[in-house]
């Protein structure tokens, strides 16, 4: 029988806090969306709120006028998808053996992981390693360096350790090997963990432009972030030698183009959240319980 529960003062306080925080988070997005649809002729020095000043699609026409934008989008999706998949597989395979108490060398590996949290090789050594491996100007220069993170390994190990050992032992008695146990028992029971870190990693790859700027020389291999950055630089500095760009942007404000660039960039990754939401809410408490 369903019993109606009256909201307490504490519940009302929580609702009020969440409403205020939601408004603070949503306002910049709504303001940017309104700015992207504003008319440059009416914009001037006006302040954009939640409604556009006038209405114009010129900013989106400018950004979408280059046929290469589809290729840059596909590059970004490829980097984000491949990098996330590699991260989940490699991190799971490294964290799984660390859950065994009798694993030889497990303590040494854990110590090395902790040390890597405090000390990093830096930009120049990382570039030299990627260069010596012949990965410069390839997709692998972006997806392999962040494949394994010490922080991710520790969280994965903690989550795997909380899975009852009896499940592993039962599978081992039936003749299952470690890869079978990991792939058919541990991974299916770790969907909140995998979904949470898949989302974090996909967002990281989607927003990255620094490593792409360093490692990728061929423009056809670059992600959408560098493409939009290049357009914004042209708008900011008014490259007078590029007559084609000048003809397009003479009636467009750089403010509206920047707003449209942000909306175009964040929309695809925002579409991923609804599919991972139920796992994401469960995964928020990952690592809170000590193994």
Coordinates of C-alpha atoms in Angstrom, one line a residue:
X1 CA 0.0 0.0 0.0
X2 CA 1.4 3.4 -1.0
X3 CA 1.6 5.9 1.8
X4 CA 1.9 9.6 1.1
X5 CA 5.0 11.1 2.7
X6 CA 5.0 14.8 3.6
X7 CA 8.1 16.7 2.6
X8 CA 10.1 17.8 5.6
X9 CA 11.8 21.1 6.0
X10 CA 15.1 19.4 5.2
X11 CA 13.6 18.1 1.9
X12 CA 12.4 21.5 0.9
X13 CA 15.8 23.0 1.7
X14 CA 17.4 20.4 -0.5
X15 CA 15.0 21.1 -3.3
X16 CA 15.6 24.8 -3.1
X17 CA 19.4 24.3 -3.2
X18 CA 19.2 22.0 -6.2
X19 CA 16.9 24.4 -8.0
X20 CA 19.4 27.3 -7.4
X21 CA 22.3 25.1 -8.5
X22 CA 20.5 23.9 -11.6
X23 CA 19.7 27.4 -12.6
X24 CA 23.4 28.4 -12.1
X25 CA 24.5 25.5 -14.3
X26 CA 21.9 26.0 -17.0
X27 CA 22.1 29.7 -17.4
X28 CA 25.5 29.8 -19.1
X29 CA 24.3 27.2 -21.6
X30 CA 21.0 29.0 -22.3
X31 CA 22.8 32.4 -22.6
X32 CA 25.3 30.9 -25.1
X33 CA 22.4 29.4 -27.1
X34 CA 20.6 32.7 -27.2
X35 CA 23.9 34.5 -28.2
X36 CA 24.4 32.1 -31.0
X37 CA 21.0 33.0 -32.5
X38 CA 21.3 36.7 -32.0
X39 CA 21.5 39.2 -34.9
X40 CA 24.8 41.0 -35.3
X41 CA 23.1 44.2 -36.5
X42 CA 20.9 44.4 -33.4
X43 CA 23.5 43.0 -31.0
X44 CA 25.9 45.9 -30.7
X45 CA 26.8 46.3 -27.1
X46 CA 23.6 44.8 -25.9
X47 CA 23.6 42.2 -23.1
X48 CA 22.2 38.8 -24.0
X49 CA 20.1 37.0 -21.4
X50 CA 18.0 33.9 -22.0
X51 CA 16.5 35.3 -25.2
X52 CA 18.3 36.2 -28.4
X53 CA 18.7 39.8 -29.5
X54 CA 17.0 39.6 -32.8
X55 CA 17.3 36.4 -34.7
X56 CA 19.9 35.1 -37.2
X57 CA 21.4 31.8 -38.3
X58 CA 24.4 33.4 -40.0
X59 CA 26.8 32.1 -37.3
X60 CA 25.7 28.5 -37.9
X61 CA 25.8 29.0 -41.6
X62 CA 29.4 30.2 -41.3
X63 CA 30.5 27.3 -39.2
X64 CA 28.7 24.7 -41.3
X65 CA 29.7 26.2 -44.6
X66 CA 33.0 24.2 -44.7
X67 CA 32.4 20.7 -46.0
X68 CA 35.3 19.4 -43.9
X69 CA 33.5 19.9 -40.7
X70 CA 31.8 16.5 -41.1
X71 CA 35.2 14.8 -41.4
X72 CA 36.4 16.6 -38.3
X73 CA 33.4 15.4 -36.5
X74 CA 34.0 11.8 -37.6
X75 CA 37.6 12.2 -36.5
X76 CA 36.5 13.3 -33.0
X77 CA 34.0 10.5 -32.7
X78 CA 36.7 8.0 -33.8
X79 CA 39.2 9.3 -31.3
X80 CA 36.7 9.4 -28.4
X81 CA 35.2 6.0 -29.1
X82 CA 38.5 4.2 -29.7
X83 CA 40.3 5.9 -26.8
X84 CA 37.4 5.2 -24.4
X85 CA 37.3 1.5 -25.4
X86 CA 41.1 1.1 -25.1
X87 CA 41.0 2.8 -21.7
X88 CA 38.3 0.5 -20.4
X89 CA 39.9 -2.7 -21.6
X90 CA 43.5 -1.8 -20.5
X91 CA 42.5 -0.4 -17.1
X92 CA 40.3 -3.5 -16.4
X93 CA 43.0 -5.9 -17.4
X94 CA 45.5 -4.1 -15.1
X95 CA 43.2 -3.7 -12.1
X96 CA 41.9 -7.2 -12.1
X97 CA 45.1 -9.0 -11.1
X98 CA 45.7 -6.4 -8.3
X99 CA 42.6 -7.8 -6.5
X100 CA 44.3 -11.1 -5.8
X101 CA 46.2 -11.1 -2.4
X102 CA 48.6 -13.7 -3.6
X103 CA 49.5 -11.9 -6.8
X104 CA 53.3 -11.6 -6.8
X105 CA 54.5 -8.1 -7.4
X106 CA 51.1 -6.6 -6.8
X107 CA 52.4 -4.4 -3.9
X108 CA 55.3 -3.1 -6.1
X109 CA 52.9 -2.3 -8.9
X110 CA 50.6 -0.4 -6.5
X111 CA 53.5 1.6 -5.2
X112 CA 54.6 2.6 -8.7
X113 CA 51.0 3.6 -9.4
X114 CA 50.9 5.8 -6.4
X115 CA 54.3 7.4 -7.3
X116 CA 52.9 8.2 -10.8
X117 CA 50.1 10.2 -9.1
X118 CA 52.7 12.7 -7.7
X119 CA 55.3 12.8 -10.4
X120 CA 54.8 13.1 -14.2
X121 CA 57.3 12.9 -17.0
X122 CA 56.1 16.2 -18.5
X123 CA 55.3 17.4 -21.9
X124 CA 58.8 17.1 -23.6
X125 CA 59.5 13.5 -22.5
X126 CA 56.0 12.5 -23.5
X127 CA 56.4 14.0 -26.9
X128 CA 59.9 12.3 -27.3
X129 CA 58.4 8.9 -26.4
X130 CA 55.6 9.3 -28.9
X131 CA 58.1 10.5 -31.5
X132 CA 60.4 7.6 -31.0
X133 CA 57.5 5.1 -31.3
X134 CA 56.6 6.7 -34.7
X135 CA 53.1 7.7 -33.5
X136 CA 53.2 11.4 -34.4
X137 CA 50.5 12.4 -36.8
X138 CA 48.5 9.2 -36.1
X139 CA 45.4 8.5 -34.1
X140 CA 47.5 6.4 -31.7
X141 CA 49.4 9.4 -30.4
X142 CA 46.1 10.6 -28.9
X143 CA 44.5 7.4 -27.6
X144 CA 47.5 5.4 -26.3
X145 CA 49.2 7.8 -23.8
X146 CA 46.0 8.3 -21.7
X147 CA 45.0 4.6 -22.0
X148 CA 46.0 3.8 -18.4
X149 CA 45.7 6.2 -15.5
X150 CA 46.9 5.3 -12.0
X151 CA 43.7 6.9 -10.5
X152 CA 41.5 4.9 -12.8
X153 CA 43.3 1.7 -12.0
X154 CA 42.9 2.2 -8.2
X155 CA 39.1 2.9 -8.6
X156 CA 38.7 -0.1 -10.8
X157 CA 40.6 -2.3 -8.4
X158 CA 38.5 -1.1 -5.5
X159 CA 35.3 -1.9 -7.4
X160 CA 36.5 -5.3 -8.5
X161 CA 37.6 -6.2 -5.0
X162 CA 34.0 -5.6 -3.7
X163 CA 32.6 -8.2 -6.0
X164 CA 32.3 -11.5 -4.0
X165 CA 35.3 -13.7 -4.4
X166 CA 33.0 -16.7 -4.4
X167 CA 31.9 -15.9 -7.9
X168 CA 35.5 -16.1 -9.1
X169 CA 36.1 -19.2 -7.2
X170 CA 33.0 -20.9 -8.6
X171 CA 34.0 -20.1 -12.1
X172 CA 37.5 -21.3 -11.6
X173 CA 36.2 -24.6 -10.3
X174 CA 34.2 -25.0 -13.5
X175 CA 37.4 -24.5 -15.5
X176 CA 37.1 -20.8 -16.4
X177 CA 40.4 -18.9 -16.9
X178 CA 41.1 -15.3 -15.8
X179 CA 40.0 -13.8 -19.1
X180 CA 36.7 -15.7 -18.9
X181 CA 36.2 -14.6 -15.4
X182 CA 37.0 -11.0 -16.2
X183 CA 34.9 -10.9 -19.4
X184 CA 31.9 -12.9 -18.3
X185 CA 31.6 -12.2 -14.6
X186 CA 33.5 -9.1 -13.5
X187 CA 32.8 -6.8 -16.5
X188 CA 29.0 -7.5 -16.6
X189 CA 28.8 -6.7 -12.8
X190 CA 30.7 -3.5 -13.3
X191 CA 28.4 -1.6 -15.6
X192 CA 28.0 1.5 -13.3
X193 CA 31.8 1.7 -13.1
X194 CA 32.4 1.3 -16.8
X195 CA 29.6 3.7 -17.8
X196 CA 30.8 6.4 -15.4
X197 CA 34.4 6.3 -16.6
X198 CA 33.4 5.9 -20.2
X199 CA 31.5 9.1 -19.9
X200 CA 34.4 10.9 -18.2
X201 CA 36.9 9.6 -20.8
X202 CA 34.7 10.4 -23.8
X203 CA 34.2 14.0 -22.6
X204 CA 38.0 14.3 -22.1
X205 CA 38.7 13.1 -25.7
X206 CA 35.9 15.3 -27.1
X207 CA 37.2 18.5 -25.4
X208 CA 40.8 17.9 -26.1
X209 CA 42.6 20.1 -28.5
X210 CA 46.1 20.6 -26.8
X211 CA 47.5 17.1 -27.6
X212 CA 45.9 17.2 -31.1
X213 CA 47.6 20.5 -31.7
X214 CA 51.0 19.0 -30.7
X215 CA 50.8 15.5 -32.3
X216 CA 48.7 16.0 -35.4
X217 CA 50.2 17.8 -38.4
X218 CA 47.8 16.7 -41.1
X219 CA 44.6 18.9 -40.9
X220 CA 42.5 16.1 -42.3
X221 CA 43.2 14.1 -39.1
X222 CA 42.4 16.9 -36.7
X223 CA 39.4 16.8 -34.4
X224 CA 36.5 19.3 -34.4
X225 CA 38.0 21.3 -31.6
X226 CA 41.0 22.5 -33.7
X227 CA 38.7 23.2 -36.6
X228 CA 36.5 25.5 -34.5
X229 CA 39.6 27.0 -32.8
X230 CA 41.0 27.9 -36.2
X231 CA 37.7 29.7 -37.2
X232 CA 37.7 31.6 -33.9
X233 CA 41.2 32.8 -34.4
X234 CA 40.4 34.1 -37.9
X235 CA 37.4 35.9 -36.5
X236 CA 39.3 37.4 -33.7
X237 CA 42.2 38.7 -35.8
X238 CA 40.4 39.5 -39.0
X239 CA 42.8 37.8 -41.4
X240 CA 42.6 40.4 -44.2
X241 CA 44.4 38.1 -46.6
X242 CA 41.6 35.6 -46.5
X243 CA 39.0 37.3 -48.7
X244 CA 36.6 34.4 -48.6
X245 CA 36.3 34.5 -44.9
X246 CA 35.9 38.3 -44.9
X247 CA 33.0 38.1 -47.4
X248 CA 31.2 35.7 -45.1
X249 CA 31.9 37.4 -41.7
X250 CA 31.4 41.0 -42.7
X251 CA 27.8 40.9 -41.4
X252 CA 28.5 38.5 -38.5
X253 CA 29.6 39.3 -34.9
X254 CA 32.5 37.2 -33.5
X255 CA 30.4 36.9 -30.3
X256 CA 27.6 35.0 -32.1
X257 CA 30.1 32.8 -33.9
X258 CA 31.8 31.9 -30.6
X259 CA 28.4 31.0 -29.1
X260 CA 27.5 28.9 -32.1
X261 CA 30.9 27.2 -31.9
X262 CA 30.3 26.2 -28.3
X263 CA 26.8 24.9 -29.0
X264 CA 28.0 22.8 -32.0
X265 CA 30.8 21.4 -29.9
X266 CA 28.9 20.4 -26.8
X267 CA 25.6 19.2 -28.3
X268 CA 26.8 15.7 -29.5
X269 CA 28.4 14.9 -26.1
X270 CA 25.4 16.1 -24.2
X271 CA 23.3 13.5 -26.2
X272 CA 25.3 10.7 -24.6
X273 CA 24.2 11.6 -21.0
X274 CA 20.6 10.3 -21.2
X275 CA 21.8 6.8 -22.3
X276 CA 24.3 6.6 -19.4
X277 CA 22.3 8.4 -16.7
X278 CA 21.0 5.4 -14.8
X279 CA 24.6 3.9 -14.6
X280 CA 26.1 7.3 -13.9
X281 CA 24.0 7.9 -10.8
X282 CA 25.0 4.5 -9.5
X283 CA 28.6 5.1 -10.3
X284 CA 28.8 8.4 -8.3
X285 CA 29.6 6.4 -5.2
X286 CA 32.3 4.4 -6.7
X287 CA 35.4 4.3 -4.5
X288 CA 33.5 5.7 -1.5
X289 CA 33.7 2.2 0.2
X290 CA 37.1 1.0 1.0
X291 CA 37.9 -2.5 -0.1

